[in-house]
Amino acid sequence: MANPVLSYASRHRRETGMLGLLFILVAITTIGTIEDGIDGLFGSKFLTPDNLKNVARTIGIYGIFSIGVGIVIITAGIDLSVGSLMALLGVFFLFLVTPPGMRPDSAIARALPEMSWPMAVFWVLVLGTALGFLHGLLVGKFKLQAFVVTLCGLLSYRGLARFYANDTTVNVGDASQDLTLARKLGDGSLGDVLVGKDEKGILHSIPMTFVYLIVIAIIATIILHRSVFGRYIFAAGRNELATKFSGINTGLVIAMAYLIAGFCTAFASIPFCIYTGSVQASTHGAFFELYAIAAAVLGGCSLRGGEGSIPGILIGTAILIVLRNMVNLLGYPTPLSDAITGGVIFIGVLIDQHGAAGFKKIFKRKTQAPS
């Protein structure tokens, strides 16, 4: 009987290769940050409990919205509105949990009623999901270009967030209600929720955002790889016209993919807002859409549609976050992480368009001497 691990690796070579790259990055970062007196495994700054917890928290937040964007990319679409939508939803959430008198001086901000934070979470999820579905209808039903639709969202949502917040910072601390449980669920650990804040143990090393990511990833894997709807998503991405002629409502399938992306973005916006402690509408969530696209492409999602997997998206997300963490720990300038991200996206797209063999041929032609 064939080894199931080897069988999976042979069927998912792209994901396996990226997983190998992730292990290499972890090894390089671990070795490169070994210093005397560091309270971490092997004396490495990367393997300290606090750093690993921060990395896991960030992977959790980025991974959630990257899953939504990855599903959209599998349909041969794109979503450029993620970062701006997170800014708008972050402002909206803080407005709902803050007394009107503590909000920025704008008519809409003062008009929104104050409500309990669970109800605020509910309405944030509703708004984000509805906007995602709107994107899907415009792309799937009205056949508008996904790039144009979501680019308009990128500009409009950021502008609305700045307008509603009066271009000021909205703080979590302005809320008058008790947000202790919300902070535990958003920025705390599994141990904080199950045991208590003052306790210690392995559960306190697992951020809640990482728990949410695992749950959402399992659900997304079932939907994408174990359901009829998932097969429709792949079929619509490979050849929308042929899929439509086979009797499948491709417009609705695409709309539902964008709906999932909107829900994932809304879900991620809440813990991210609580984690940052405030929302500066002009910069909150900036370039998050690019990180999501990069994670999906690195994980094997083809920009041409019809290819991709949830495990691959998670691996791609982990690679990006570890890269950023490596740059910071090794003492390089922070903007260098953005340059590396851009290079990673370029290489991923190049491999996607030409394949690994084609990628090798390009450099082989350049290095061969003329006959």
Coordinates of C-alpha atoms in Angstrom, one line a residue:
M1 CA 0.0 0.0 0.0
A2 CA 1.3 3.4 -1.0
N3 CA 2.4 5.8 1.8
P4 CA -0.4 8.4 2.2
V5 CA 2.1 11.2 2.9
L6 CA 4.1 10.5 -0.2
S7 CA 0.9 10.1 -2.2
Y8 CA -0.3 13.5 -1.1
A9 CA 3.1 15.1 -1.8
S10 CA 3.2 13.7 -5.3
R11 CA -0.3 15.0 -6.0
H12 CA 0.4 18.4 -4.5
R13 CA 3.9 19.2 -5.5
R14 CA 3.5 23.0 -5.4
E15 CA 2.3 22.9 -1.8
T16 CA 5.0 20.4 -0.8
G17 CA 7.7 22.6 -2.3
M18 CA 6.4 25.7 -0.5
L19 CA 6.2 23.7 2.8
G20 CA 9.9 22.8 2.2
L21 CA 10.7 26.5 1.6
L22 CA 8.9 27.4 4.9
F23 CA 11.0 24.9 6.8
I24 CA 14.1 26.4 5.3
L25 CA 13.1 29.9 6.2
V26 CA 12.4 28.8 9.8
A27 CA 15.8 27.1 10.0
I28 CA 17.6 30.1 8.6
T29 CA 15.8 32.5 11.0
T30 CA 16.4 30.2 13.9
I31 CA 20.1 29.8 13.3
G32 CA 20.6 33.5 12.3
T33 CA 19.0 34.7 15.6
I34 CA 20.9 32.6 18.1
E35 CA 22.4 34.8 20.8
D36 CA 23.8 34.2 24.3
G37 CA 21.3 34.8 27.1
I38 CA 18.2 34.4 25.0
D39 CA 15.3 32.6 26.8
G40 CA 14.3 30.5 23.8
L41 CA 14.8 27.1 22.3
F42 CA 18.4 26.8 21.1
G43 CA 18.9 30.3 22.4
S44 CA 17.2 31.7 19.3
K45 CA 15.2 34.9 19.3
F46 CA 12.8 33.4 16.8
L47 CA 12.0 30.5 19.0
T48 CA 11.1 32.5 22.1
P49 CA 7.6 31.9 23.4
D50 CA 6.6 35.6 22.9
N51 CA 7.8 35.7 19.3
L52 CA 6.2 32.4 18.4
K53 CA 2.9 33.6 19.9
N54 CA 3.1 36.9 17.9
V55 CA 3.9 35.0 14.7
A56 CA 1.0 32.6 15.3
R57 CA -1.3 35.5 16.0
T58 CA -0.4 37.3 12.8
I59 CA -0.6 34.1 10.7
G60 CA -4.1 33.7 12.2
I61 CA -5.3 37.1 11.2
Y62 CA -3.7 37.2 7.7
G63 CA -4.6 33.5 7.1
I64 CA -8.4 34.1 7.6
F65 CA -8.8 36.8 5.0
S66 CA -6.3 35.1 2.7
I67 CA -8.5 32.1 2.6
G68 CA -11.4 34.2 1.3
V69 CA -9.2 35.9 -1.3
G70 CA -7.8 32.5 -2.4
I71 CA -11.2 31.1 -3.1
V72 CA -12.0 34.2 -5.2
I73 CA -8.7 33.7 -7.1
I74 CA -9.7 30.1 -7.8
T75 CA -12.7 31.4 -9.7
A76 CA -10.3 33.5 -11.8
G77 CA -11.2 36.6 -9.9
I78 CA -9.4 39.1 -7.7
D79 CA -10.2 41.1 -4.6
L80 CA -8.3 44.4 -4.1
S81 CA -10.6 45.8 -1.4
V82 CA -9.5 43.7 1.6
G83 CA -7.4 46.3 3.4
S84 CA -9.8 49.2 2.9
L85 CA -12.8 47.0 3.9
M86 CA -11.0 46.1 7.1
A87 CA -10.5 49.8 7.8
L88 CA -14.2 50.6 7.2
L89 CA -15.4 47.6 9.3
G90 CA -12.9 48.5 12.1
V91 CA -14.3 52.0 12.3
F92 CA -17.8 50.7 12.2
F93 CA -17.2 48.2 15.0
L94 CA -15.6 50.8 17.3
F95 CA -18.5 53.2 16.6
L96 CA -21.0 50.6 17.7
V97 CA -19.3 49.9 21.0
T98 CA -18.5 53.6 21.8
P99 CA -21.0 56.2 23.2
P100 CA -22.0 58.7 20.6
G101 CA -20.4 61.5 22.6
M102 CA -17.0 59.8 22.3
R103 CA -17.1 59.4 18.5
P104 CA -15.7 61.8 15.9
D105 CA -17.7 64.8 15.0
S106 CA -19.6 63.5 12.0
A107 CA -23.3 63.1 11.5
I108 CA -23.2 59.4 10.6
A109 CA -20.9 58.6 13.4
R110 CA -23.2 60.2 16.0
A111 CA -26.3 58.7 14.4
L112 CA -25.3 55.1 14.9
P113 CA -26.7 53.6 18.1
E114 CA -24.4 52.2 20.8
M115 CA -24.9 48.4 21.3
S116 CA -23.2 45.5 23.1
W117 CA -20.1 44.2 21.6
P118 CA -21.6 40.8 20.5
M119 CA -24.3 42.7 18.5
A120 CA -21.6 44.9 17.1
V121 CA -19.7 41.8 16.0
F122 CA -22.8 40.4 14.4
W123 CA -23.5 43.6 12.4
V124 CA -19.8 43.8 11.3
L125 CA -20.1 40.3 9.9
V126 CA -23.4 41.1 8.2
L127 CA -22.0 44.3 6.6
G128 CA -18.8 42.6 5.4
T129 CA -20.6 39.6 4.0
A130 CA -23.2 41.8 2.2
L131 CA -20.4 43.9 0.6
G132 CA -18.7 40.8 -0.5
F133 CA -21.9 39.5 -2.0
L134 CA -22.4 42.8 -3.8
H135 CA -18.9 42.4 -5.4
G136 CA -19.9 38.9 -6.4
L137 CA -23.1 40.0 -8.0
L138 CA -21.4 42.7 -10.0
V139 CA -18.7 40.3 -11.2
G140 CA -20.7 37.1 -11.5
K141 CA -24.1 38.4 -12.7
F142 CA -23.4 41.7 -14.3
K143 CA -20.0 40.6 -15.7
L144 CA -18.0 43.6 -14.6
Q145 CA -14.3 43.2 -14.3
A146 CA -13.3 42.0 -10.9
F147 CA -10.3 44.2 -10.9
V148 CA -12.4 47.3 -11.5
V149 CA -15.1 46.4 -9.0
T150 CA -12.7 45.7 -6.2
L151 CA -10.5 48.6 -7.1
C152 CA -13.5 50.9 -6.6
G153 CA -14.0 49.2 -3.3
L154 CA -10.4 49.8 -2.3
L155 CA -10.8 53.5 -3.0
S156 CA -14.4 53.9 -1.7
Y157 CA -14.1 52.0 1.5
R158 CA -11.0 53.7 2.6
G159 CA -12.5 57.1 1.8
L160 CA -15.7 56.3 3.7
A161 CA -13.7 55.1 6.7
R162 CA -11.7 58.4 6.7
F163 CA -14.9 60.4 6.2
Y164 CA -16.9 58.7 9.0
A165 CA -13.9 58.9 11.4
N166 CA -13.3 62.5 10.5
D167 CA -9.8 61.5 9.5
T168 CA -8.9 60.8 13.2
T169 CA -8.0 57.8 15.2
V170 CA -10.8 55.8 16.8
N171 CA -9.7 54.0 20.0
V172 CA -11.0 50.8 21.6
G173 CA -10.4 52.5 25.0
D174 CA -13.2 55.0 24.3
A175 CA -15.8 52.3 24.8
S176 CA -17.8 52.6 28.0
Q177 CA -18.8 49.0 28.2
D178 CA -16.7 46.1 29.6
L179 CA -14.7 44.6 26.8
T180 CA -12.7 42.2 28.9
L181 CA -14.2 39.1 27.2
A182 CA -14.0 40.7 23.8
R183 CA -10.3 41.4 24.4
K184 CA -9.7 37.7 25.5
L185 CA -11.5 36.4 22.4
G186 CA -9.9 38.9 20.0
D187 CA -6.3 39.4 21.4
G188 CA -6.0 36.7 24.0
S189 CA -4.9 33.1 24.0
L190 CA -6.8 29.9 24.3
G191 CA -5.6 29.7 27.9
D192 CA -7.0 33.1 28.7
V193 CA -10.5 32.0 27.6
L194 CA -10.5 28.5 29.1
V195 CA -8.3 28.9 32.2
G196 CA -7.6 32.4 33.2
K197 CA -5.4 35.4 32.5
D198 CA -3.0 34.8 35.4
E199 CA -2.3 31.1 34.6
K200 CA 0.5 29.7 32.5
G201 CA 0.8 26.7 30.2
I202 CA 0.8 25.5 26.7
L203 CA -2.7 26.8 26.1
H204 CA -1.5 30.4 26.8
S205 CA 0.9 30.1 23.8
I206 CA -2.0 29.5 21.4
P207 CA -3.6 32.8 20.2
M208 CA -7.3 32.8 19.7
T209 CA -6.8 34.1 16.1
F210 CA -4.8 31.0 15.3
V211 CA -7.7 28.9 16.7
Y212 CA -10.1 30.8 14.5
L213 CA -7.9 30.2 11.5
I214 CA -7.8 26.4 12.1
V215 CA -11.6 26.2 12.5
I216 CA -12.2 28.4 9.3
A217 CA -9.6 26.4 7.4
I218 CA -11.3 23.1 8.2
I219 CA -14.7 24.5 7.1
A220 CA -13.2 26.0 4.0
T221 CA -11.4 22.7 3.1
I222 CA -14.7 20.8 3.4
I223 CA -16.5 23.4 1.3
L224 CA -13.8 23.6 -1.4
H225 CA -12.5 20.1 -1.6
R226 CA -15.3 17.9 -0.3
S227 CA -18.5 19.4 -1.6
V228 CA -20.3 19.8 -4.9
F229 CA -20.2 23.6 -4.5
G230 CA -16.4 23.4 -4.3
R231 CA -16.3 21.5 -7.6
Y232 CA -18.4 24.2 -9.1
I233 CA -15.9 26.8 -7.9
F234 CA -13.0 25.0 -9.6
A235 CA -15.0 24.4 -12.7
A236 CA -16.0 28.1 -13.0
G237 CA -12.4 29.1 -12.6
R238 CA -11.1 26.7 -15.3
N239 CA -13.8 27.5 -17.9
E240 CA -16.7 29.6 -16.9
L241 CA -18.5 29.4 -20.3
A242 CA -18.3 25.6 -20.5
T243 CA -19.4 25.3 -16.9
K244 CA -22.4 27.5 -17.6
F245 CA -23.4 25.5 -20.6
S246 CA -23.3 22.4 -18.5
G247 CA -26.2 23.8 -16.5
I248 CA -24.4 25.3 -13.5
N249 CA -25.3 28.9 -12.4
T250 CA -21.8 30.3 -12.6
G251 CA -22.9 33.8 -11.7
L252 CA -24.3 32.5 -8.4
V253 CA -21.2 30.4 -7.8
I254 CA -18.9 33.4 -8.3
A255 CA -21.1 35.6 -6.2
M256 CA -20.9 33.1 -3.3
A257 CA -17.1 33.0 -3.6
Y258 CA -17.0 36.8 -3.1
L259 CA -19.5 36.4 -0.3
I260 CA -17.1 34.0 1.5
A261 CA -14.3 36.5 0.9
G262 CA -16.3 39.3 2.5
F263 CA -17.2 37.2 5.5
C264 CA -13.5 36.2 6.0
T265 CA -12.4 39.8 5.8
A266 CA -15.1 40.9 8.2
F267 CA -14.2 38.1 10.6
A268 CA -10.5 39.0 10.5
S269 CA -11.2 42.7 11.0
I270 CA -12.5 42.3 14.5
P271 CA -9.5 40.6 16.2
F272 CA -7.2 42.8 14.2
C273 CA -9.0 45.9 15.5
I274 CA -8.9 44.7 19.1
Y275 CA -5.2 43.7 18.7
T276 CA -4.1 47.1 17.4
G277 CA -6.3 48.9 20.0
S278 CA -7.3 51.6 17.6
V279 CA -8.1 52.3 13.9
Q280 CA -6.4 55.0 12.0
A281 CA -8.6 54.9 8.9
S282 CA -5.9 56.2 6.5
T283 CA -3.5 53.3 7.3
H284 CA -5.4 50.6 9.0
G285 CA -5.1 47.3 6.9
A286 CA -3.0 49.0 4.2
F287 CA -1.8 46.6 1.5
F288 CA -3.5 43.6 3.2
E289 CA -5.0 42.7 -0.1
L290 CA -1.5 42.3 -1.6
Y291 CA -0.4 40.0 1.3
A292 CA -3.6 37.9 0.7
I293 CA -2.9 37.6 -3.1
A294 CA 0.8 36.8 -2.4
A295 CA -0.2 34.1 0.1
A296 CA -2.7 32.5 -2.3
V297 CA -0.3 32.6 -5.3
L298 CA 2.6 31.2 -3.2
G299 CA 0.3 28.4 -2.0
G300 CA -0.6 27.3 -5.5
C301 CA -3.7 29.3 -6.4
S302 CA -3.4 30.2 -10.1
L303 CA -4.3 33.7 -11.2
R304 CA -5.8 32.1 -14.3
G305 CA -8.3 30.3 -12.1
G306 CA -9.2 26.7 -11.5
E307 CA -6.3 25.8 -9.2
G308 CA -5.5 26.1 -5.5
S309 CA -6.0 24.6 -2.1
I310 CA -6.7 25.7 1.5
P311 CA -3.5 24.1 2.9
G312 CA -1.5 25.8 0.2
I313 CA -3.0 29.2 1.2
L314 CA -2.1 28.6 4.8
I315 CA 1.5 27.6 3.8
G316 CA 1.8 30.8 1.7
T317 CA 0.6 32.9 4.6
A318 CA 3.1 31.4 7.0
I319 CA 5.9 32.0 4.5
L320 CA 5.1 35.7 4.2
I321 CA 4.8 36.2 8.0
V322 CA 8.0 34.3 8.7
L323 CA 9.8 36.3 6.1
R324 CA 8.6 39.6 7.7
N325 CA 9.6 38.3 11.1
M326 CA 13.0 37.2 9.8
V327 CA 13.7 40.6 8.4
N328 CA 12.9 42.3 11.7
L329 CA 14.8 39.8 13.9
L330 CA 17.9 40.0 11.7
G331 CA 18.0 43.8 12.1
Y332 CA 17.3 44.7 8.5
P333 CA 15.1 47.8 7.8
T334 CA 11.4 47.1 8.1
P335 CA 10.6 48.4 4.6
L336 CA 12.8 45.6 3.2
S337 CA 10.0 43.1 4.1
D338 CA 7.8 44.8 1.6
A339 CA 10.5 44.6 -1.1
I340 CA 10.8 40.9 -0.3
T341 CA 7.1 40.4 -0.5
G342 CA 7.0 42.1 -3.9
G343 CA 9.8 39.8 -5.1
V344 CA 8.0 36.8 -3.8
I345 CA 4.8 37.7 -5.6
F346 CA 6.7 38.2 -8.8
I347 CA 8.4 34.8 -8.6
G348 CA 5.1 33.1 -7.7
V349 CA 3.3 34.7 -10.7
L350 CA 6.3 33.8 -13.0
I351 CA 6.1 30.2 -11.9
D352 CA 2.4 30.2 -12.3
Q353 CA 2.5 31.5 -15.9
H354 CA 5.5 29.5 -17.1
G355 CA 5.8 26.6 -14.6
A356 CA 8.9 25.6 -12.8
A357 CA 10.3 24.1 -16.0
G358 CA 9.7 27.2 -17.9
F359 CA 11.2 29.3 -15.1
K360 CA 14.4 27.2 -15.4
K361 CA 14.4 27.6 -19.2
I362 CA 14.4 31.4 -19.0
F363 CA 17.6 31.4 -17.0
K364 CA 19.1 28.6 -19.0
R365 CA 18.7 30.6 -22.2
K366 CA 20.3 33.6 -20.5
T367 CA 23.3 31.7 -19.2
Q368 CA 24.0 29.7 -22.3
A369 CA 26.8 31.1 -24.5
P370 CA 25.8 31.8 -28.1
S371 CA 26.9 29.1 -30.5

